[in-house]
Short mmCIF file of C-alpha atoms in Angstrom, two decimals:
data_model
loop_
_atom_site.label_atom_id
_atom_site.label_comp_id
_atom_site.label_asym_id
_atom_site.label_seq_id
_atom_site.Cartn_x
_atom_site.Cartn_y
_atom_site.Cartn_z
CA UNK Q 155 9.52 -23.68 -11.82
CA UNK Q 156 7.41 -22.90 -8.58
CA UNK Q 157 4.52 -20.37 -9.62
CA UNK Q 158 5.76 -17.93 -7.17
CA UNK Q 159 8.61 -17.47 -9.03
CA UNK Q 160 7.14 -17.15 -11.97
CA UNK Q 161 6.31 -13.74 -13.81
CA UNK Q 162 3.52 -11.53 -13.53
CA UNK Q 163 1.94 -8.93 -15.72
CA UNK Q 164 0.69 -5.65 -13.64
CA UNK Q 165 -0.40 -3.62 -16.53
CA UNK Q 166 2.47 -1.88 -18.23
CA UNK Q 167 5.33 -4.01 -16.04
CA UNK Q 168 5.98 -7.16 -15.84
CA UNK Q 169 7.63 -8.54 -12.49
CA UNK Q 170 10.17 -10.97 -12.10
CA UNK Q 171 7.97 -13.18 -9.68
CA UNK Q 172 4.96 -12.83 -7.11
CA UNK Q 173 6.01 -11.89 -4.24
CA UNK Q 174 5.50 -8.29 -3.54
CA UNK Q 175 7.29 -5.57 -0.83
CA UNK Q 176 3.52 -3.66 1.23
CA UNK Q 177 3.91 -0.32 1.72
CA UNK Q 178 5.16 0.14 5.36
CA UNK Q 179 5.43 3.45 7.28
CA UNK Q 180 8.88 4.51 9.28
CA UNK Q 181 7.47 7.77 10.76
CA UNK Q 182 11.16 8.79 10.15
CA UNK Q 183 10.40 11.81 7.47
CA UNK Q 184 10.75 15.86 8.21
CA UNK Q 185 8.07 17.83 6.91
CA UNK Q 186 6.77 14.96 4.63
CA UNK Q 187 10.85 14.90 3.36
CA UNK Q 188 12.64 11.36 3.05
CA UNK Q 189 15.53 10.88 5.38
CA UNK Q 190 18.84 9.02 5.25
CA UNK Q 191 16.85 6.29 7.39
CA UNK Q 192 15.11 5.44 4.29
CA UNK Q 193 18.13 5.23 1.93
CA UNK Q 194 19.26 2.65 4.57
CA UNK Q 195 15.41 0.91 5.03
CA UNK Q 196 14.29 1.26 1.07
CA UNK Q 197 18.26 0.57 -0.13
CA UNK Q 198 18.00 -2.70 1.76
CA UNK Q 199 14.44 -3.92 0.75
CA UNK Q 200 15.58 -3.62 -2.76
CA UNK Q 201 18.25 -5.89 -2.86
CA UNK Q 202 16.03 -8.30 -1.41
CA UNK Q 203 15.06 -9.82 -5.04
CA UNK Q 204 10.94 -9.09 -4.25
CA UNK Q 205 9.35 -8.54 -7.68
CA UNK Q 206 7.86 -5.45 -6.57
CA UNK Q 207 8.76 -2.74 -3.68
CA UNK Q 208 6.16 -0.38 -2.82
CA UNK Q 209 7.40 3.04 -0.88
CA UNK Q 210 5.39 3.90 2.41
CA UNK Q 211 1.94 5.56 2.24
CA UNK Q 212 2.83 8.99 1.33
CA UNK Q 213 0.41 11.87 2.28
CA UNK Q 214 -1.17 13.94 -0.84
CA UNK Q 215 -1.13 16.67 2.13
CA UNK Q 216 -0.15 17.79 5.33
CA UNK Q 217 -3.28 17.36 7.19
CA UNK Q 218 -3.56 13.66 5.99
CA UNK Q 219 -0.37 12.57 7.53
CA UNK Q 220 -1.26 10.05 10.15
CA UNK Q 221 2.00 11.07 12.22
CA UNK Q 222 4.25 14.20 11.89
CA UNK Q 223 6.68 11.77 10.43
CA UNK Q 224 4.94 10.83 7.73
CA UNK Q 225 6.24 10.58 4.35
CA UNK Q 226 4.48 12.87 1.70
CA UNK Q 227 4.37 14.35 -1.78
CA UNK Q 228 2.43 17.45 -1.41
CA UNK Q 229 5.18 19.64 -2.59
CA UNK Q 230 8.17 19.96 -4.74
CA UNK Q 231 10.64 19.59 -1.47
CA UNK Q 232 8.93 16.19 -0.90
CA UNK Q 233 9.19 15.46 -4.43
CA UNK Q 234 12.58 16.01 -4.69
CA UNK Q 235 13.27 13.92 -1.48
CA UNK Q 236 11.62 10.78 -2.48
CA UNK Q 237 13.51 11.02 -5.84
CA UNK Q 238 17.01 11.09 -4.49
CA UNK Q 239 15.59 7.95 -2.71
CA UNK Q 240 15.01 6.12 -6.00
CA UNK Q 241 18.30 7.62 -7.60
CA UNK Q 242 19.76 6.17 -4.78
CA UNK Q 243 18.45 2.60 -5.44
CA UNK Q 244 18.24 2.25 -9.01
CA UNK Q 245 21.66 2.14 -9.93
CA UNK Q 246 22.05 -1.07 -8.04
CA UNK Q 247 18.48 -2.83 -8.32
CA UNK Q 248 16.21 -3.10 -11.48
CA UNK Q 249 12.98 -3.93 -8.62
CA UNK Q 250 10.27 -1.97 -9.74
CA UNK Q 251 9.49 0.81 -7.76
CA UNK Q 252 5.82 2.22 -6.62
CA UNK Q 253 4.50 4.74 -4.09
CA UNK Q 254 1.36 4.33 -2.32
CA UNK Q 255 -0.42 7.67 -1.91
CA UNK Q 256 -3.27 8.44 0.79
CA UNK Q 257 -4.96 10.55 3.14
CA UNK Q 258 -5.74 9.92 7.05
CA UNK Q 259 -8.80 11.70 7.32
CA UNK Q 260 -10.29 10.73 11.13
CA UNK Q 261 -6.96 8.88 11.72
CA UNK Q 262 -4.56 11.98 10.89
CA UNK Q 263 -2.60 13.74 13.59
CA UNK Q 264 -1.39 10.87 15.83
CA UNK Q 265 2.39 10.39 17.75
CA UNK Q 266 4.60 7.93 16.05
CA UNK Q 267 3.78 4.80 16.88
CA UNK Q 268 6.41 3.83 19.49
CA UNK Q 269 5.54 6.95 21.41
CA UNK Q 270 2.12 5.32 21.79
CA UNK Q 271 0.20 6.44 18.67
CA UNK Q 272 -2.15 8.88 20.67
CA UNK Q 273 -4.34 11.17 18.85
CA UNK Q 274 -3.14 14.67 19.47
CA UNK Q 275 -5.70 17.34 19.60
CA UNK Q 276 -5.92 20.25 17.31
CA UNK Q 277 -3.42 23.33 19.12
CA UNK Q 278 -1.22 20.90 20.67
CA UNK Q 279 2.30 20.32 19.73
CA UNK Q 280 2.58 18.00 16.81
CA UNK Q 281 -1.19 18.18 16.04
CA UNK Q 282 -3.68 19.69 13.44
CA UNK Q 283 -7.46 19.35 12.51
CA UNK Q 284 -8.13 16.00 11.17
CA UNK Q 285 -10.50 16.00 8.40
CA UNK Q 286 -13.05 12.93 7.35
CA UNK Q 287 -16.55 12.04 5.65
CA UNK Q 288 -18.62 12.87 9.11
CA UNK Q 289 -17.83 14.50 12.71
CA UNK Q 290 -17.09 10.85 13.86
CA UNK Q 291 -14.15 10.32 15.79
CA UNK Q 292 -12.31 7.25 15.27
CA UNK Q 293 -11.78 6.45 19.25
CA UNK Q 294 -15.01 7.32 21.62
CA UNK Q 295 -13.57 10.32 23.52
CA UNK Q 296 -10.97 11.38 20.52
CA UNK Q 297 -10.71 14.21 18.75
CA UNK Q 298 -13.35 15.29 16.93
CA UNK Q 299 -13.13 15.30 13.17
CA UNK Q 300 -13.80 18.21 10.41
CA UNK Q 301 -16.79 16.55 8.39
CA UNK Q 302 -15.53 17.99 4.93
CA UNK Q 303 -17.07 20.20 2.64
CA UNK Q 304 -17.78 19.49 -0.86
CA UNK Q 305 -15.03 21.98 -1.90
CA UNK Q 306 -12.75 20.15 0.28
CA UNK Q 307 -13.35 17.25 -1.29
CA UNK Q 308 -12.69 18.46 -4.73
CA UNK Q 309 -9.42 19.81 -3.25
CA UNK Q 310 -8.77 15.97 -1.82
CA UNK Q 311 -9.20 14.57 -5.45
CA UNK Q 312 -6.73 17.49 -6.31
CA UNK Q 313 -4.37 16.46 -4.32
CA UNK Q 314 -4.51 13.26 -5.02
CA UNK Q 315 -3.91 13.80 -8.73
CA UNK Q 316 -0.59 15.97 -7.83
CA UNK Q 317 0.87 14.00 -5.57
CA UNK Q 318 0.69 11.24 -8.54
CA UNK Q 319 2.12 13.30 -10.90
CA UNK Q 320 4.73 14.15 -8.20
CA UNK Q 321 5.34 10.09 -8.17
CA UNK Q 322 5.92 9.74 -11.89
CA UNK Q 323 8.46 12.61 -11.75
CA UNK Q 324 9.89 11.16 -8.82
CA UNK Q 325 10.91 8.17 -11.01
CA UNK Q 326 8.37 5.48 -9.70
CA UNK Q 327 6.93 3.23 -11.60
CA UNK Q 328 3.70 2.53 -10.12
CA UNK Q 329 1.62 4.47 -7.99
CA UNK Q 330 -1.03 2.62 -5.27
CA UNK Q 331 -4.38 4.35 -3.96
CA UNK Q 332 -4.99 3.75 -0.19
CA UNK Q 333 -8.43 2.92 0.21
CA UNK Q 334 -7.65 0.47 3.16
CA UNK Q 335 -6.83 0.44 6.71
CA UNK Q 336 -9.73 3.08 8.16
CA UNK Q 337 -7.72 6.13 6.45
CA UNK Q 338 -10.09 8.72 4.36
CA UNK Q 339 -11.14 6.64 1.22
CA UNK Q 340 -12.08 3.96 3.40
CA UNK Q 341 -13.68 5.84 5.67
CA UNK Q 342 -15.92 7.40 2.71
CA UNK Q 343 -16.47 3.66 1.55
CA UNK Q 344 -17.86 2.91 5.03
CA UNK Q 345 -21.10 3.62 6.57
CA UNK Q 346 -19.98 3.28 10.10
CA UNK Q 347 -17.70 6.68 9.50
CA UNK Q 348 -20.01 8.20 6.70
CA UNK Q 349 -22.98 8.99 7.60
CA UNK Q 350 -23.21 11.79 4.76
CA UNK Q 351 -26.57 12.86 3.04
CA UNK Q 352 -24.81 14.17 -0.12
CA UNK Q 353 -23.36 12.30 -3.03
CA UNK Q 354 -20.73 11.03 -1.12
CA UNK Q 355 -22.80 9.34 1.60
CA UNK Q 356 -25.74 6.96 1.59
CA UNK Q 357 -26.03 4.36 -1.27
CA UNK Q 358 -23.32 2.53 -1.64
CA UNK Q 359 -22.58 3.91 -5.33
CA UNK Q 360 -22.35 7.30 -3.60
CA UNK Q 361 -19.82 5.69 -0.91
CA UNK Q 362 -18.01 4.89 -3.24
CA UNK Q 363 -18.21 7.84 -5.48
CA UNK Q 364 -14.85 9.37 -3.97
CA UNK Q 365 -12.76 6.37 -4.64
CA UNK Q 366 -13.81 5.99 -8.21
CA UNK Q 367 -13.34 9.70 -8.28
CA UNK Q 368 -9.56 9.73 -7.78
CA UNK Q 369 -9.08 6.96 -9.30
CA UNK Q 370 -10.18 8.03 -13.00
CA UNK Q 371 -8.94 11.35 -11.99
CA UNK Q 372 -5.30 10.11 -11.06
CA UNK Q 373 -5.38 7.59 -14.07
CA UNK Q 374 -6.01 10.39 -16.28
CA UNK Q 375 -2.96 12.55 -15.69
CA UNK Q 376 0.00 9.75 -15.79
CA UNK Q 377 1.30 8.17 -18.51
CA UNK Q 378 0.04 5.05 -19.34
CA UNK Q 379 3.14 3.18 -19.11
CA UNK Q 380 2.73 3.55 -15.29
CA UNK Q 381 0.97 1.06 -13.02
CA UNK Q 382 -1.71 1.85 -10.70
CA UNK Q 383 -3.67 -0.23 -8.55
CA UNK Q 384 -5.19 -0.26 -5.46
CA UNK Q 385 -5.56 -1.18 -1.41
CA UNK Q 386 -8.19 -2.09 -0.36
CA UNK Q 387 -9.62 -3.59 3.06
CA UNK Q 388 -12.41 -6.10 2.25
CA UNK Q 389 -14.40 -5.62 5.47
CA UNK Q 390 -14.23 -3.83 8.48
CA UNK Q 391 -14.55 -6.96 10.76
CA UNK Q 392 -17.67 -4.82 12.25
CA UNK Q 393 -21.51 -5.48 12.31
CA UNK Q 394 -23.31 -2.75 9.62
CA UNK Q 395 -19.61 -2.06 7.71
CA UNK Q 396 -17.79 -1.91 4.86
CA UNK Q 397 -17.73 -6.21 3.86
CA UNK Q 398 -17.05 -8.21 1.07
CA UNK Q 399 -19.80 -8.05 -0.62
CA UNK Q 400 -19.08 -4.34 -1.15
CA UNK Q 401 -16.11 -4.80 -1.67
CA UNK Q 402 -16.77 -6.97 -4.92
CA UNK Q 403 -18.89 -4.30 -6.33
CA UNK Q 404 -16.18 -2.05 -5.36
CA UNK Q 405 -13.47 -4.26 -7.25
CA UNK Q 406 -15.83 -4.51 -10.28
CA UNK Q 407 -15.96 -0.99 -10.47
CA UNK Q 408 -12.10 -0.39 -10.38
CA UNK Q 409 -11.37 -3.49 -12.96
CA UNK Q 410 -13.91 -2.09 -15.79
CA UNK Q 411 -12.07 1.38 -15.47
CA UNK Q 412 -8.34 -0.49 -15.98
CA UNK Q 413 -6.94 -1.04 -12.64
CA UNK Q 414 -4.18 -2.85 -12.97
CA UNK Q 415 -4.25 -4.65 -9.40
CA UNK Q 416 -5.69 -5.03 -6.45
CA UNK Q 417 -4.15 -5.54 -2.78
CA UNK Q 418 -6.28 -6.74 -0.45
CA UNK Q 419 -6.10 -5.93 3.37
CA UNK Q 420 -8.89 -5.80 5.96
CA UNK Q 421 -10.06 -3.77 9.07
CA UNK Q 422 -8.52 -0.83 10.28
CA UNK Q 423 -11.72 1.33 10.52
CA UNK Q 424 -13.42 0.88 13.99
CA UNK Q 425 -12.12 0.64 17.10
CA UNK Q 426 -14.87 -2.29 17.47
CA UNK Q 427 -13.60 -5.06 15.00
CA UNK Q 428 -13.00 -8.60 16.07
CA UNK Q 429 -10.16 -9.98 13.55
CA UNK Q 430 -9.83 -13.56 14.06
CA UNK Q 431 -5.95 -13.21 13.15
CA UNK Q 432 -4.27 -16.71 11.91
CA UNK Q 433 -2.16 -17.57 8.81
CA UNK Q 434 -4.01 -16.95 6.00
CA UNK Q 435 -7.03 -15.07 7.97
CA UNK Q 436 -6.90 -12.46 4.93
CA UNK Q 437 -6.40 -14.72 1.80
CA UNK Q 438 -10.05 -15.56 1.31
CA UNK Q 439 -11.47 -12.15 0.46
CA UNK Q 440 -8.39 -11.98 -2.17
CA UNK Q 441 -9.47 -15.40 -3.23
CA UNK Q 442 -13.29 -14.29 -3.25
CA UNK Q 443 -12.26 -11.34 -5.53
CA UNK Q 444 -10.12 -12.54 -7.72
CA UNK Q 445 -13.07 -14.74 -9.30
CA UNK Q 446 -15.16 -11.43 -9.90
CA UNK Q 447 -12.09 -9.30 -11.69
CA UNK Q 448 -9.53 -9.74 -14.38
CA UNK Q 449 -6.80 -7.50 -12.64
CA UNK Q 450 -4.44 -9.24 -10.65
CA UNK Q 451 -5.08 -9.48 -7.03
CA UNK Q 452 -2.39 -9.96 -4.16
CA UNK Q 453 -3.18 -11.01 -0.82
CA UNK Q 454 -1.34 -10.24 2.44
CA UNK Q 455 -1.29 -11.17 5.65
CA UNK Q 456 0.62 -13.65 7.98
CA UNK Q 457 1.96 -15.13 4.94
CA UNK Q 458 5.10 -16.44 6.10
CA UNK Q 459 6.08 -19.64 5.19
CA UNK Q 460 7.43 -20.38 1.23
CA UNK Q 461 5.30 -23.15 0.68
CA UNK Q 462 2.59 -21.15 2.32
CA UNK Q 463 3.04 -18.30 -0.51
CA UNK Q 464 3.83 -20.91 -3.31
CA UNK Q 465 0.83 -22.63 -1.95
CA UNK Q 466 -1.50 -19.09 -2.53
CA UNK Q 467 -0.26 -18.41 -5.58
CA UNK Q 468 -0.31 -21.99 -7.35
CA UNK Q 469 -4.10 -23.16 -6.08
CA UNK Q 470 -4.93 -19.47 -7.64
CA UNK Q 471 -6.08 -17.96 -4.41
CA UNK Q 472 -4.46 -14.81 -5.44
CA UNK Q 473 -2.02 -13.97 -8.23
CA UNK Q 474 0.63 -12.35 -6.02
CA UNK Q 475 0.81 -12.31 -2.31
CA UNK Q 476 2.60 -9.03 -0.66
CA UNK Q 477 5.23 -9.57 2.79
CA UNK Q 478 5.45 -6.46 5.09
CA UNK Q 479 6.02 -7.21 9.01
CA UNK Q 480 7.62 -10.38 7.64
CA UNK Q 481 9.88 -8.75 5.34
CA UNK Q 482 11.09 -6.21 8.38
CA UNK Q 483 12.05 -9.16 10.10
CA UNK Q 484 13.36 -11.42 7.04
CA UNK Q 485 14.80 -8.38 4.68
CA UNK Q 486 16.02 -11.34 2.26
CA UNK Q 487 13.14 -13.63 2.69
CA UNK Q 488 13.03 -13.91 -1.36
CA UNK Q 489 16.35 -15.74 -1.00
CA UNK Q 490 15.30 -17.87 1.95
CA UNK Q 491 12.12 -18.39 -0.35
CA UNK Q 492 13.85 -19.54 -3.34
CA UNK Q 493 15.85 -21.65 -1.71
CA UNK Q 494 13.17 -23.56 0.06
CA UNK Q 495 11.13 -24.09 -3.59
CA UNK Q 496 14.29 -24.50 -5.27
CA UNK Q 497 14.35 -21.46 -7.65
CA UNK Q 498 17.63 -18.91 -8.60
CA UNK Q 499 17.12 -15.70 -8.15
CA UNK Q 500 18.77 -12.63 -9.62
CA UNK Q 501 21.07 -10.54 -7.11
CA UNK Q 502 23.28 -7.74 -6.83
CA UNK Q 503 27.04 -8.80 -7.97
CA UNK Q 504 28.53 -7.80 -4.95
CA UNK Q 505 26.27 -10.75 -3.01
CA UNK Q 506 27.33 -13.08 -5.08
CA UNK Q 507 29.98 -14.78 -2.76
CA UNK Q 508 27.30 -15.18 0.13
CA UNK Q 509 25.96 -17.81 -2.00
CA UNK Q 510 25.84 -21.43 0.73
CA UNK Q 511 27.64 -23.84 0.72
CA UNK Q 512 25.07 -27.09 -1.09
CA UNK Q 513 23.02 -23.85 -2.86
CA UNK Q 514 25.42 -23.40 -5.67
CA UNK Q 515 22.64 -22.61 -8.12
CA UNK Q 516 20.84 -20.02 -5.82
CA UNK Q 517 22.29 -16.73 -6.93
CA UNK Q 518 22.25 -15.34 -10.06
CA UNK Q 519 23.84 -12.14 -11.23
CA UNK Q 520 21.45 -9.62 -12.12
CA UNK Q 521 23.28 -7.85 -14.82
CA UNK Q 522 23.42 -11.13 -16.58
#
């Protein structure tokens, strides 16, 4: 049996192998509501035999949408949404099923991507105030963001806590904290975009007092039998950053407090980082973690190649690796996957008949 096919343990659930769905935005929602786009999009991605789909980043409110498509669950409507979503799917896939939930901060109030991802100014169509640790706007020139007040942050850790709730009556299974990508936990991790002289700013235990914050905050009001874990980027790619070696105290921090896994991403925050992008370019700092932490840890990015992933995951650079641009492109990658390391892999009945011609032993019904 190739390792990626193997099991894994994320805290209460136990997935059928390693190779994990990344939460990947659509900018195809209506007032933070689900559409019939992602029936189709999340429908599809779980009969692609991953061992784990996680929904989009889903705002914990309005104002920390990045788009005005964003998904959310800040309210019962948005709730109620993202649960016909998973109605929808589970009657045909056993995949776990996890949310990641987040906040924008600096990075909030942009156009959808393929209208050029612009930041739109407070007043104009589509836009609002963007809130974040300091008055620093992501872009030079760009909108200027609301440094928040220390009631605004207790609000934020509110909100977080809700929209996680919301998740767990939405019938996920796991819930994800976004502390990645240059959106509003990361930018409180970061001294390049906080530059605050309260508890949230400074020493690095205070940068990372927010993230810590939600995150015993969040696991205190679900049930236990629900995973959460957490994104993180491992360095901003930027002289005077967020970097790795923060990020292990960071990852220390989550593990003693039960985190059940980490995913680990990089950059995102500064306009400034040099990325020297290449197969792999990301699976060190997973590798680097994993040998301070017990939790699982899953690396991501340009992981495209089978033996690539079984590769990862066998030599124990991370424990799970996580497909998202790949997987938009490959929506049954899994399959291609198994049959490259020569592993079944459980299916929906009605695919059963695709099975190739010389791969007899491929497909396996999943309702045994």
């Amino acid at each position: 049996m190739s390792t990626l096919f193997s099991p894994l343990r994320l805290g209460p659930v136990t997935l059928e192998n390693r190779i994990i769905i990344a939460p990947m935005c659509q900018y195809s929602a209506e007032d933070g509501r689900m559409q019939a786009w992602h029936d189709q999009h999340l429908g599809s991605l779980a009969q692609s035999g991953a061992g784990l789909l996680i929904f989009e980043a889903s705002a914990v409110a309005p104002e920390g949408r990045i788009t005005y498509g964003d998904a959310g669950l800040w309210d019962d409507a948005s709730r109620d949404a993202m649960k016909a979503v998973v109605d929808h799917i589970r009657p045909y896939s056993p995949m776990p099923l996890a949310v990641q939930i987040g906040h924008a901060g600096r990075k909030a109030s942009c156009e959808k991507p393929w209208d050029g991802g612009k930041a739109i100014a407070p007043g104009e169509s589509n836009g609002w105030q963007a809130l974040a640790p300091s008055a620093i706007p992501f872009s030079e020139g760009g909108p200027l963001p609301e440094a928040m007040t220390t009631q605004q942050i207790a609000q934020t850790i509110e909100d977080f806590v809700l929209a996680a709730r919301r998740a767990v009556e939405a019938g996920l299974q796991g819930i994800e904290l976004h502390a990645a990508h240059g959106y509003l936990l990361h930018q409180f991790l970061s001294p390049l975009s906080n530059q605050r002289e309260d508890a949230y700013g400074g020493t690095l235990a205070n940068r990372m007092r927010l993230t810590l914050d939600i995150f015993d905050a969040v696991r205190a009001s679900i049930p236990d039998d629900i995973v959460l874990g957490v994104r993180i980027s491992a360095t901003d790619w930027a002289e005077g950053g967020w970097d790795l070696a923060q990020s292990i105290e960071l990852a220390k921090q989550l593990d003693t407090r039960g985190c059940h896994y980490l995913h680990v991403s990089s950059g995102g925050l500064s306009e400034h980082q040099q990325i020297p992008v290449e197969p792999n370019y990301q699976v060190p700092h997973a590798e680097a973690l994993k040998s301070h932490v017990v939790m699982p840890v899953i690396a991501v990015g340009l992981i495209t190649d089978p033996q690539q992933a079984e590769d990862i995951v066998t030599n124990e650079h991370a424990d799970a690796i996580a497909l998202a641009r790949g997987i938009l492109y490959d929506p049954r990658w899994p399959w291609h996957a198994a049959a490259a390391l020569g592993e079944t892999i459980k299916v929906s009945p009605q695919y059963l008949r695709c099975q190739p011609h010389g791969l007899k032993q491929l497909l396996e019904n999943q309702e045994g």
